[in-house]
Structures are given as C-alpha cells and as structure tokens.
mmCIF file of C-alpha atoms and ligand atoms in Angstrom:
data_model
loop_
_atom_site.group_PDB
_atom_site.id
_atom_site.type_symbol
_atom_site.label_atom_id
_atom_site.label_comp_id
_atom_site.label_asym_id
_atom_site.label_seq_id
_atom_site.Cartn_x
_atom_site.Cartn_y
_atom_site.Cartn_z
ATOM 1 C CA UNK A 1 34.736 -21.587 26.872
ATOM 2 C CA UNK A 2 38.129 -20.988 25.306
ATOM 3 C CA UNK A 3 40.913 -18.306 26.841
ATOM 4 C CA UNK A 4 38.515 -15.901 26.129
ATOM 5 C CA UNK A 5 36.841 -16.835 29.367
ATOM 6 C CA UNK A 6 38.973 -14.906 31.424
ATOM 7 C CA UNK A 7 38.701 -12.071 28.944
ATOM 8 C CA UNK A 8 36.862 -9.047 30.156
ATOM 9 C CA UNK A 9 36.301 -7.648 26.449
ATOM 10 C CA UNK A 10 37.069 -9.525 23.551
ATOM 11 C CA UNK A 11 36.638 -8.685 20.010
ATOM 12 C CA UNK A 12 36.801 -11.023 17.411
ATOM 13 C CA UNK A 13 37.524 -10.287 13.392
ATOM 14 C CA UNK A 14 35.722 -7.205 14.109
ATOM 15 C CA UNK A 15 34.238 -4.892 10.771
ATOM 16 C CA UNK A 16 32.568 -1.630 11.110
ATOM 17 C CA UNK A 17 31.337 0.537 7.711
ATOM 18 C CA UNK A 18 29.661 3.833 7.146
ATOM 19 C CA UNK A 19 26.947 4.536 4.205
ATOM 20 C CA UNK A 20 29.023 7.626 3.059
ATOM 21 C CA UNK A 21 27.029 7.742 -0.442
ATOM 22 C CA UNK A 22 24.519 5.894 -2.859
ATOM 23 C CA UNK A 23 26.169 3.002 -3.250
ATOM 24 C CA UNK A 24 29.339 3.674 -1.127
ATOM 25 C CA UNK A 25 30.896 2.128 2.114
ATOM 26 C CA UNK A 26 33.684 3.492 3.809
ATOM 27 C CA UNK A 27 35.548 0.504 5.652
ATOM 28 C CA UNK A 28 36.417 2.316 9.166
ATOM 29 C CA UNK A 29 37.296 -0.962 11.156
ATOM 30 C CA UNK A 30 39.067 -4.210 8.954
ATOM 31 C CA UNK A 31 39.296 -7.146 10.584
ATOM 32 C CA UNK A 32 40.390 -5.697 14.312
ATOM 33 C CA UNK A 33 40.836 -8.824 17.211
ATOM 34 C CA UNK A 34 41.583 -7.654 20.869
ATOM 35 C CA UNK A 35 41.232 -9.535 24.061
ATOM 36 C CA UNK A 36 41.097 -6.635 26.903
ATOM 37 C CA UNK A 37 41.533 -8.383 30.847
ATOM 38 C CA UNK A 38 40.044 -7.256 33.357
ATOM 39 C CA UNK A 39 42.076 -4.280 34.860
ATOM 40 C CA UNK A 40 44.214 -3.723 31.983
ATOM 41 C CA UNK A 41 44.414 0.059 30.577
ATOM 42 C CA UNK A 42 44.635 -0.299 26.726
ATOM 43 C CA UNK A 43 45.787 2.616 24.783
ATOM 44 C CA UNK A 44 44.489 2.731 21.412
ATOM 45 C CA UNK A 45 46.593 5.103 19.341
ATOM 46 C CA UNK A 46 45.921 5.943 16.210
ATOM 47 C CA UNK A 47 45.442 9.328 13.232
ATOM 48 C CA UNK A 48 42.203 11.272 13.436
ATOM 49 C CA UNK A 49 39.957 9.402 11.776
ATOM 50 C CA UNK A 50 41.373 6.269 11.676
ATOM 51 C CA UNK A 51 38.363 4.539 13.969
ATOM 52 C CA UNK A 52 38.842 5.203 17.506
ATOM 53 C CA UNK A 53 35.913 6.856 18.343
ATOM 54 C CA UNK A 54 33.732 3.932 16.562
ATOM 55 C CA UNK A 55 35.558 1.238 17.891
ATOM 56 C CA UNK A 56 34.575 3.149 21.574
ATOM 57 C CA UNK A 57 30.956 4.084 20.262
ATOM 58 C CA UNK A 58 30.858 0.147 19.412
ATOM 59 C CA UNK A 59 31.775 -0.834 22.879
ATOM 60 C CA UNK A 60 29.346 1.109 25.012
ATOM 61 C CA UNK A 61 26.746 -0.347 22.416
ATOM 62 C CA UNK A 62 25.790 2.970 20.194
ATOM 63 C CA UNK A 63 26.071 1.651 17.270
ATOM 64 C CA UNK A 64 26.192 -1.833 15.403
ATOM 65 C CA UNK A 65 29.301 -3.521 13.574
ATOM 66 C CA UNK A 66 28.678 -5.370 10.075
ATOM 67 C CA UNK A 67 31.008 -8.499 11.042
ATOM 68 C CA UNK A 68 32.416 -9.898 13.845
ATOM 69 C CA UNK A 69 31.814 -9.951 17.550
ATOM 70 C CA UNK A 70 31.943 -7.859 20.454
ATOM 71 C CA UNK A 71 31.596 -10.016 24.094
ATOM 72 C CA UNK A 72 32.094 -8.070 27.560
ATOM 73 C CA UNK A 73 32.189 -10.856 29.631
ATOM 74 C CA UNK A 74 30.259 -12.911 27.477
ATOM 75 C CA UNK A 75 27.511 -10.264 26.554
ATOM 76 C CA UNK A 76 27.115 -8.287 23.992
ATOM 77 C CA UNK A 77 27.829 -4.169 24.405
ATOM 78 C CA UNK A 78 23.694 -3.338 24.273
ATOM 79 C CA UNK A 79 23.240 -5.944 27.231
ATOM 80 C CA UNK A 80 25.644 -4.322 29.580
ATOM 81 C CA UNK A 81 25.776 -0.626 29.772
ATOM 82 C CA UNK A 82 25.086 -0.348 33.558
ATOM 83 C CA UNK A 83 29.007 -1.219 34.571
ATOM 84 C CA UNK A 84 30.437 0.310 31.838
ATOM 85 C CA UNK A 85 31.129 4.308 31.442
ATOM 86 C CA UNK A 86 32.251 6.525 28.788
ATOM 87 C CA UNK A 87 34.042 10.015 28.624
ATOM 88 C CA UNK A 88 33.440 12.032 25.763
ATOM 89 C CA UNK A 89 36.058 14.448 24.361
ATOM 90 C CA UNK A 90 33.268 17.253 24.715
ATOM 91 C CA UNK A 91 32.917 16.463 28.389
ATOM 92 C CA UNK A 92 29.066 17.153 28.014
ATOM 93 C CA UNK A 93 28.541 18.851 31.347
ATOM 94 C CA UNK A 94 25.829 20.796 32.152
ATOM 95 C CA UNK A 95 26.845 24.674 32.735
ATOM 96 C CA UNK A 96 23.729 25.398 34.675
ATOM 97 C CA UNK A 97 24.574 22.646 37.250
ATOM 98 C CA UNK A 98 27.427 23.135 39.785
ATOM 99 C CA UNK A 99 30.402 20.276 40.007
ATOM 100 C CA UNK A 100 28.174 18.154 42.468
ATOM 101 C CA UNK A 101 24.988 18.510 40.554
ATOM 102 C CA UNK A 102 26.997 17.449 37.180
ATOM 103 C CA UNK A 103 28.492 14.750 39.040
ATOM 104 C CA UNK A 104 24.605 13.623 40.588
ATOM 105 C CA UNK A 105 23.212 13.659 37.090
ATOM 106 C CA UNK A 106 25.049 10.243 36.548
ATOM 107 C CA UNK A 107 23.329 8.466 39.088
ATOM 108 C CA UNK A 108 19.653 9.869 38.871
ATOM 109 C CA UNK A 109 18.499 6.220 36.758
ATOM 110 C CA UNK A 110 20.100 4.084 39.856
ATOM 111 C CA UNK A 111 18.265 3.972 42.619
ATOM 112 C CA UNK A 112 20.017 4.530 45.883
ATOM 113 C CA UNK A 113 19.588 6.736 49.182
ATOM 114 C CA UNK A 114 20.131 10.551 49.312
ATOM 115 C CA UNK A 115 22.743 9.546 52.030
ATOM 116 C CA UNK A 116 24.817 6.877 49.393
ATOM 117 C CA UNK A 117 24.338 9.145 46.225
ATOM 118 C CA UNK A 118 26.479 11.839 48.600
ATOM 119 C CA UNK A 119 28.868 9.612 50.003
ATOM 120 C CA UNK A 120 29.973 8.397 46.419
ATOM 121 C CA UNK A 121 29.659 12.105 45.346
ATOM 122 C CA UNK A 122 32.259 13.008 48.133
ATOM 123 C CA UNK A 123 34.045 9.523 47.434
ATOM 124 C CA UNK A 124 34.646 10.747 43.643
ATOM 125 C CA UNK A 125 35.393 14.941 44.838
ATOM 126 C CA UNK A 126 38.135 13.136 46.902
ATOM 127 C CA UNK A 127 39.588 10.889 44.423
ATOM 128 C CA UNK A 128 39.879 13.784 41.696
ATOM 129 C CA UNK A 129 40.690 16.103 44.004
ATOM 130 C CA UNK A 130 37.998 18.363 43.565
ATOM 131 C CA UNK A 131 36.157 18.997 46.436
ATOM 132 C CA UNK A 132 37.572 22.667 46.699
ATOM 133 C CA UNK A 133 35.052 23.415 43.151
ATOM 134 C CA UNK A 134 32.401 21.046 44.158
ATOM 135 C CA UNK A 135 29.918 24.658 44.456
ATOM 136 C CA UNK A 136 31.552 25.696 41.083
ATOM 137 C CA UNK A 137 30.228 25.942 38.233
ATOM 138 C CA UNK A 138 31.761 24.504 34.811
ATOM 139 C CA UNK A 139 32.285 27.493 32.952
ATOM 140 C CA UNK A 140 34.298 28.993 35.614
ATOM 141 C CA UNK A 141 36.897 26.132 35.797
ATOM 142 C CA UNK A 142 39.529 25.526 33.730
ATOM 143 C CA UNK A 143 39.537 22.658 30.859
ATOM 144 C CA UNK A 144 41.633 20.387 32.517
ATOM 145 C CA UNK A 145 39.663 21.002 35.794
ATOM 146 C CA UNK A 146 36.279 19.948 33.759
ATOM 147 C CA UNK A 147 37.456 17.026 32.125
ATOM 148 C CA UNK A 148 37.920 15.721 35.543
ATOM 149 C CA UNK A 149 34.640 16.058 36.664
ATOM 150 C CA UNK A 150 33.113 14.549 33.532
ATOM 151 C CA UNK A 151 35.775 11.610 35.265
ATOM 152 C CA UNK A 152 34.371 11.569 38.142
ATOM 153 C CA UNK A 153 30.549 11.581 36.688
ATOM 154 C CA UNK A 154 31.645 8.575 34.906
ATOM 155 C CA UNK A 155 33.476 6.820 38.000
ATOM 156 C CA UNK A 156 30.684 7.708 40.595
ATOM 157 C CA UNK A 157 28.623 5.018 38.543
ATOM 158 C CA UNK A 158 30.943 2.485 40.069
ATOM 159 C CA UNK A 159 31.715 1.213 36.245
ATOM 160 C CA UNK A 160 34.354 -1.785 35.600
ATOM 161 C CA UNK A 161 35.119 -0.635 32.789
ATOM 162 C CA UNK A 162 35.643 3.228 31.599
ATOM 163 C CA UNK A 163 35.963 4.144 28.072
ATOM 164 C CA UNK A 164 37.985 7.861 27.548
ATOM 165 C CA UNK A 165 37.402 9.325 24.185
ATOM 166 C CA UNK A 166 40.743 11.611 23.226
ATOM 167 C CA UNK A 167 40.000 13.180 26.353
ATOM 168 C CA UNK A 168 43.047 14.975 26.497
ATOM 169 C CA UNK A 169 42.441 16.517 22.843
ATOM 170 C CA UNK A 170 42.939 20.492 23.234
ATOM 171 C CA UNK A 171 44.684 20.483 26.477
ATOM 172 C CA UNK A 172 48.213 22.352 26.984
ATOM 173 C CA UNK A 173 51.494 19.602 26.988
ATOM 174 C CA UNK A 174 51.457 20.075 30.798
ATOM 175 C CA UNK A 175 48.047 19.725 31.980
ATOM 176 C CA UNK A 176 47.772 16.688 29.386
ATOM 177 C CA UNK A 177 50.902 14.964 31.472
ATOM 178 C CA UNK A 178 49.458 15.615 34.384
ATOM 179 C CA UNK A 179 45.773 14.457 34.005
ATOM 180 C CA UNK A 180 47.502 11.296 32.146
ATOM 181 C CA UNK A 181 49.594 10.898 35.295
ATOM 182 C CA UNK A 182 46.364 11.196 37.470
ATOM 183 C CA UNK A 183 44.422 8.573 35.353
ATOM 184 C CA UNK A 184 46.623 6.020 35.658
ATOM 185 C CA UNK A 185 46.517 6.747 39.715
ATOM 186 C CA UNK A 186 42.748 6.356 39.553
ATOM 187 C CA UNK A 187 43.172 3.309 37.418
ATOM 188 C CA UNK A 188 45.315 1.751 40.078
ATOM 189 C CA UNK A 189 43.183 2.678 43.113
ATOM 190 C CA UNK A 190 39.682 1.790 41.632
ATOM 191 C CA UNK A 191 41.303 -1.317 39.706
ATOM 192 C CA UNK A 192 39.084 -0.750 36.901
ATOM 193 C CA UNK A 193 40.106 -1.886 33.192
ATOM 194 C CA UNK A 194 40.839 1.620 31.180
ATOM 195 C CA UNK A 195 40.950 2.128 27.270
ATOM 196 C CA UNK A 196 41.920 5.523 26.138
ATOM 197 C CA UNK A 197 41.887 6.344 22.574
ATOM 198 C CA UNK A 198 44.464 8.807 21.828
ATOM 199 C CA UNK A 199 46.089 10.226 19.079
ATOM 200 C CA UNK A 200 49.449 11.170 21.168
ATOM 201 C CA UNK A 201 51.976 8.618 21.036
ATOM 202 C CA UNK A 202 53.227 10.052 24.518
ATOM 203 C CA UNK A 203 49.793 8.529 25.728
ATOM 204 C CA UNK A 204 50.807 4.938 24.822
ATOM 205 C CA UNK A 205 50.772 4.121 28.403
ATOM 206 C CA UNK A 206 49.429 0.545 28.826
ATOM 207 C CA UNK A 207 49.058 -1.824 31.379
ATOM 208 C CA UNK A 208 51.073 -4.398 30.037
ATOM 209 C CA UNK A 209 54.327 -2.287 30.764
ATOM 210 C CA UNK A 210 53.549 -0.775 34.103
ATOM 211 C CA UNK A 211 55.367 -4.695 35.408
HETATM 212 N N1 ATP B 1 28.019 8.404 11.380
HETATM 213 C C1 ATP B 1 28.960 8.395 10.453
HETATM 214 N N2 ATP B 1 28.644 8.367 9.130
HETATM 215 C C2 ATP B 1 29.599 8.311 8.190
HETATM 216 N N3 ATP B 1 30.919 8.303 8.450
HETATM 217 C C3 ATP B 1 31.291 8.328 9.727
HETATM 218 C C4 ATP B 1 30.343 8.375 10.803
HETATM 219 N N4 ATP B 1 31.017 8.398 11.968
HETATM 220 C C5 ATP B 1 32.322 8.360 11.641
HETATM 221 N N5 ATP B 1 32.486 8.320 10.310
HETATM 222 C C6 ATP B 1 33.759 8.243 9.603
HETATM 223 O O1 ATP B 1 34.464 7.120 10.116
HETATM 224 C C7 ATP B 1 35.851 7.420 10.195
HETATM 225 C C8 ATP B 1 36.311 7.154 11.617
HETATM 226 O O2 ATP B 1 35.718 8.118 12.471
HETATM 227 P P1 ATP B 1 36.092 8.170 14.014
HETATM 228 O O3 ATP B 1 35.349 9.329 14.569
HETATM 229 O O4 ATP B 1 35.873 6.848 14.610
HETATM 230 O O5 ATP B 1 37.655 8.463 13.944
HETATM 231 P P2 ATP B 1 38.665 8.835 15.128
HETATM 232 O O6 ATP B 1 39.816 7.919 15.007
HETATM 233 O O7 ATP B 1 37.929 8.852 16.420
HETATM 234 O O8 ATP B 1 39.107 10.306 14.732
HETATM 235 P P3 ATP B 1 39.567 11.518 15.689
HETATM 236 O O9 ATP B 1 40.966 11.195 16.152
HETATM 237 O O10 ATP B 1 39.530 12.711 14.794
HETATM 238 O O11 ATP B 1 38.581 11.613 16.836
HETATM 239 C C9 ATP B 1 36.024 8.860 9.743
HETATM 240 O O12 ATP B 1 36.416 8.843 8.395
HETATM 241 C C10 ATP B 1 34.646 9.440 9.886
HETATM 242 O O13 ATP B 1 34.420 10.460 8.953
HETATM 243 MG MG1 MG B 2 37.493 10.346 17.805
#
C-alpha cells in the first residue's frame, strides 16, 4: 500500500457525467483527488450545482462514476454502507412517527436487543439534546429541531463516517451557527470523520484548522 493506507476515503482522478440529452454529457465532476483521514471533518464548498450532492451520492454508493476510483478503507462505496451514514437536506423523517420512532427506523435492518436499540436511542436524545421532544412529533418541531433528529437517526447507526448534504440549506443565520457549532461538538465527542457539503463559505470549518 502507498500513503493511502492510512487514508480513510480516498479518491483518485475521480469523473462523474450525466446523460442530459441524445448524445449529450454534462461533465459534473473533472478530475477531483481527495484523501479524507479518519476523523477529519471536510467541508466541501462549492455553487449550487457545482457537484456536491454527486460527489456525496457517489460516496454512500448511489450511483456510479465514469473514471477514477473511490476506496473507503480499501473498499469500494457499494461494499461498505453499514458504517457509513448520510443526512439529506430534506431530512426525510417520517411525520407519522414521533422523534424516537424516527430515530428507531434507522436501526430496524441491525439486529440488536429491544434493551440496546433504547439505550443508543437515549444515547443519541442525549447527545442532541433532544430528549425533551423525544414523544414529539416532526411537524410540530421547528426546522432546526428536525434536522437534528435526522442527526441523530444517522449517528444512532454507530457510522464512522457521516455524510451531511447542505443540511443547513433554509435555516435562519442563527440557528445555522448554532447547529454548525453543535456538529462540530458531536464530531469531537463521537470522533467520527465528517464531510459537509455546503454552499456557505461561513461553513468552511475543517478539521485541518481546529490545531
Ligand atoms: N440524475 C441526474 N441527471 C442529470 N443531471 C443531473 C442528475 N443529478 C444531478 N444532475 C446535474 O448535475 C449537476 C450537479 O448536481 P448536484 O446536485 O450534485 O449539485 P450540488 O452542488 O449539490 O447543487 P446544490 O448546491 O444546488 O445542492 C447539476 O447541474 C445537476 O443538474
Ligand atoms: Mg446538493
């Protein structure tokens, strides 16, 4: 192996294209090379449009690149979706579920005891602070409040590495600060490798500059 070995994620000379018409590609991705260690948080900033979402969508193995490679530790995205979670911009709870439920929907394909799938239920109400709502339902919480339960669906998985799609996207200036502020707690608690695609440069937070 190379330096790549200690390398959580790497990507290497990376292209991704859509069919957009007979005969036409649209080049989304262009040669993009990344080496992601393991409990970095990466921003990836960029215009709407400009590939976030495909580079993420590429990662948790939904879709398939033209060129390139994509290795988490040495496998390719499709072979290693169990440790690796994703948070949609849409949050995609359920409003007919309370918090709990929402957050129990994540774990019903991993088998584990009624006692550990509510001790990591409670673990994740804790860490996000939301055991006060854990009864409620989504569509009597706030936005901000629901984006962190879709956080805490996608923690209680016990992923290493969690992908955030713009999650932020629609949010007021302060309740973006202060969720950004709480994600980079999380990040340092659960020591889990973070990449956040943004299109806020105030969301440029990365790893490599928290010292
Ligand atoms: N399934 C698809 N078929 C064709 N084109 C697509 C498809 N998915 C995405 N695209 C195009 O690829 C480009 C990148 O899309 P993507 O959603 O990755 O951008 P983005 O950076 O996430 O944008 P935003 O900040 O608005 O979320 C866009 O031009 C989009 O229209
Ligand atoms: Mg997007």
């Amino acid at each position: 192996m190379t330096e790549h070995s200690q390398c959580r994620i790497t990507i290497q000379n990376l292209y991704k294209s859509y069919s957009t018409a007979p005969d036409q590609q649209t080049q989304v991705l262009e040669d993009i090379n990344l080496d992601i260690h393991a409990g970095d948080f990466v921003s990836v900033i960029g215009h709407a449009g400009c590939g976030k979402s495909t580079l993420l969508r590429l990662l948790k193995g939904l879709e398939q690149h033209q060129q390139g490679q994509i290795l988490i530790q040495g496998k390719q995205p499709a072979e290693h979706l169990p440790n690796l979670s994703i948070v949609y911009q849409d949050h995609r709870l359920f409003n007919w579920l309370s918090v709990t439920e929402n957050i129990r929907m994540a774990l019903h394909q991993i088998p584990l005891s009624k006692e550990e799938e509510n001790r990591r239920i409670q673990e994740q109400l804790e860490l996000l602070q939301l055991t006060p709502f854990k009864d409620a339902y989504p569509s009597h919480l706030s936005a901000g409040m629901n984006l962190k339960v879709a956080i805490a669906k996608s923690l209680v998985t016990q992923p290493d590495i969690l992908l955030l799609d713009d999650p932020f996207a629609g949010l007021d200036a302060l309740m973006r600060h202060h969720l950004h502020e709480e994600l980079q707690r999380i990040w340092k608690t659960k020591k889990i490798t973070v990449i956040l695609a943004t299109q806020d440069i105030a969301e440029q937070f990365s790893s490599r500059d928290a010292g």
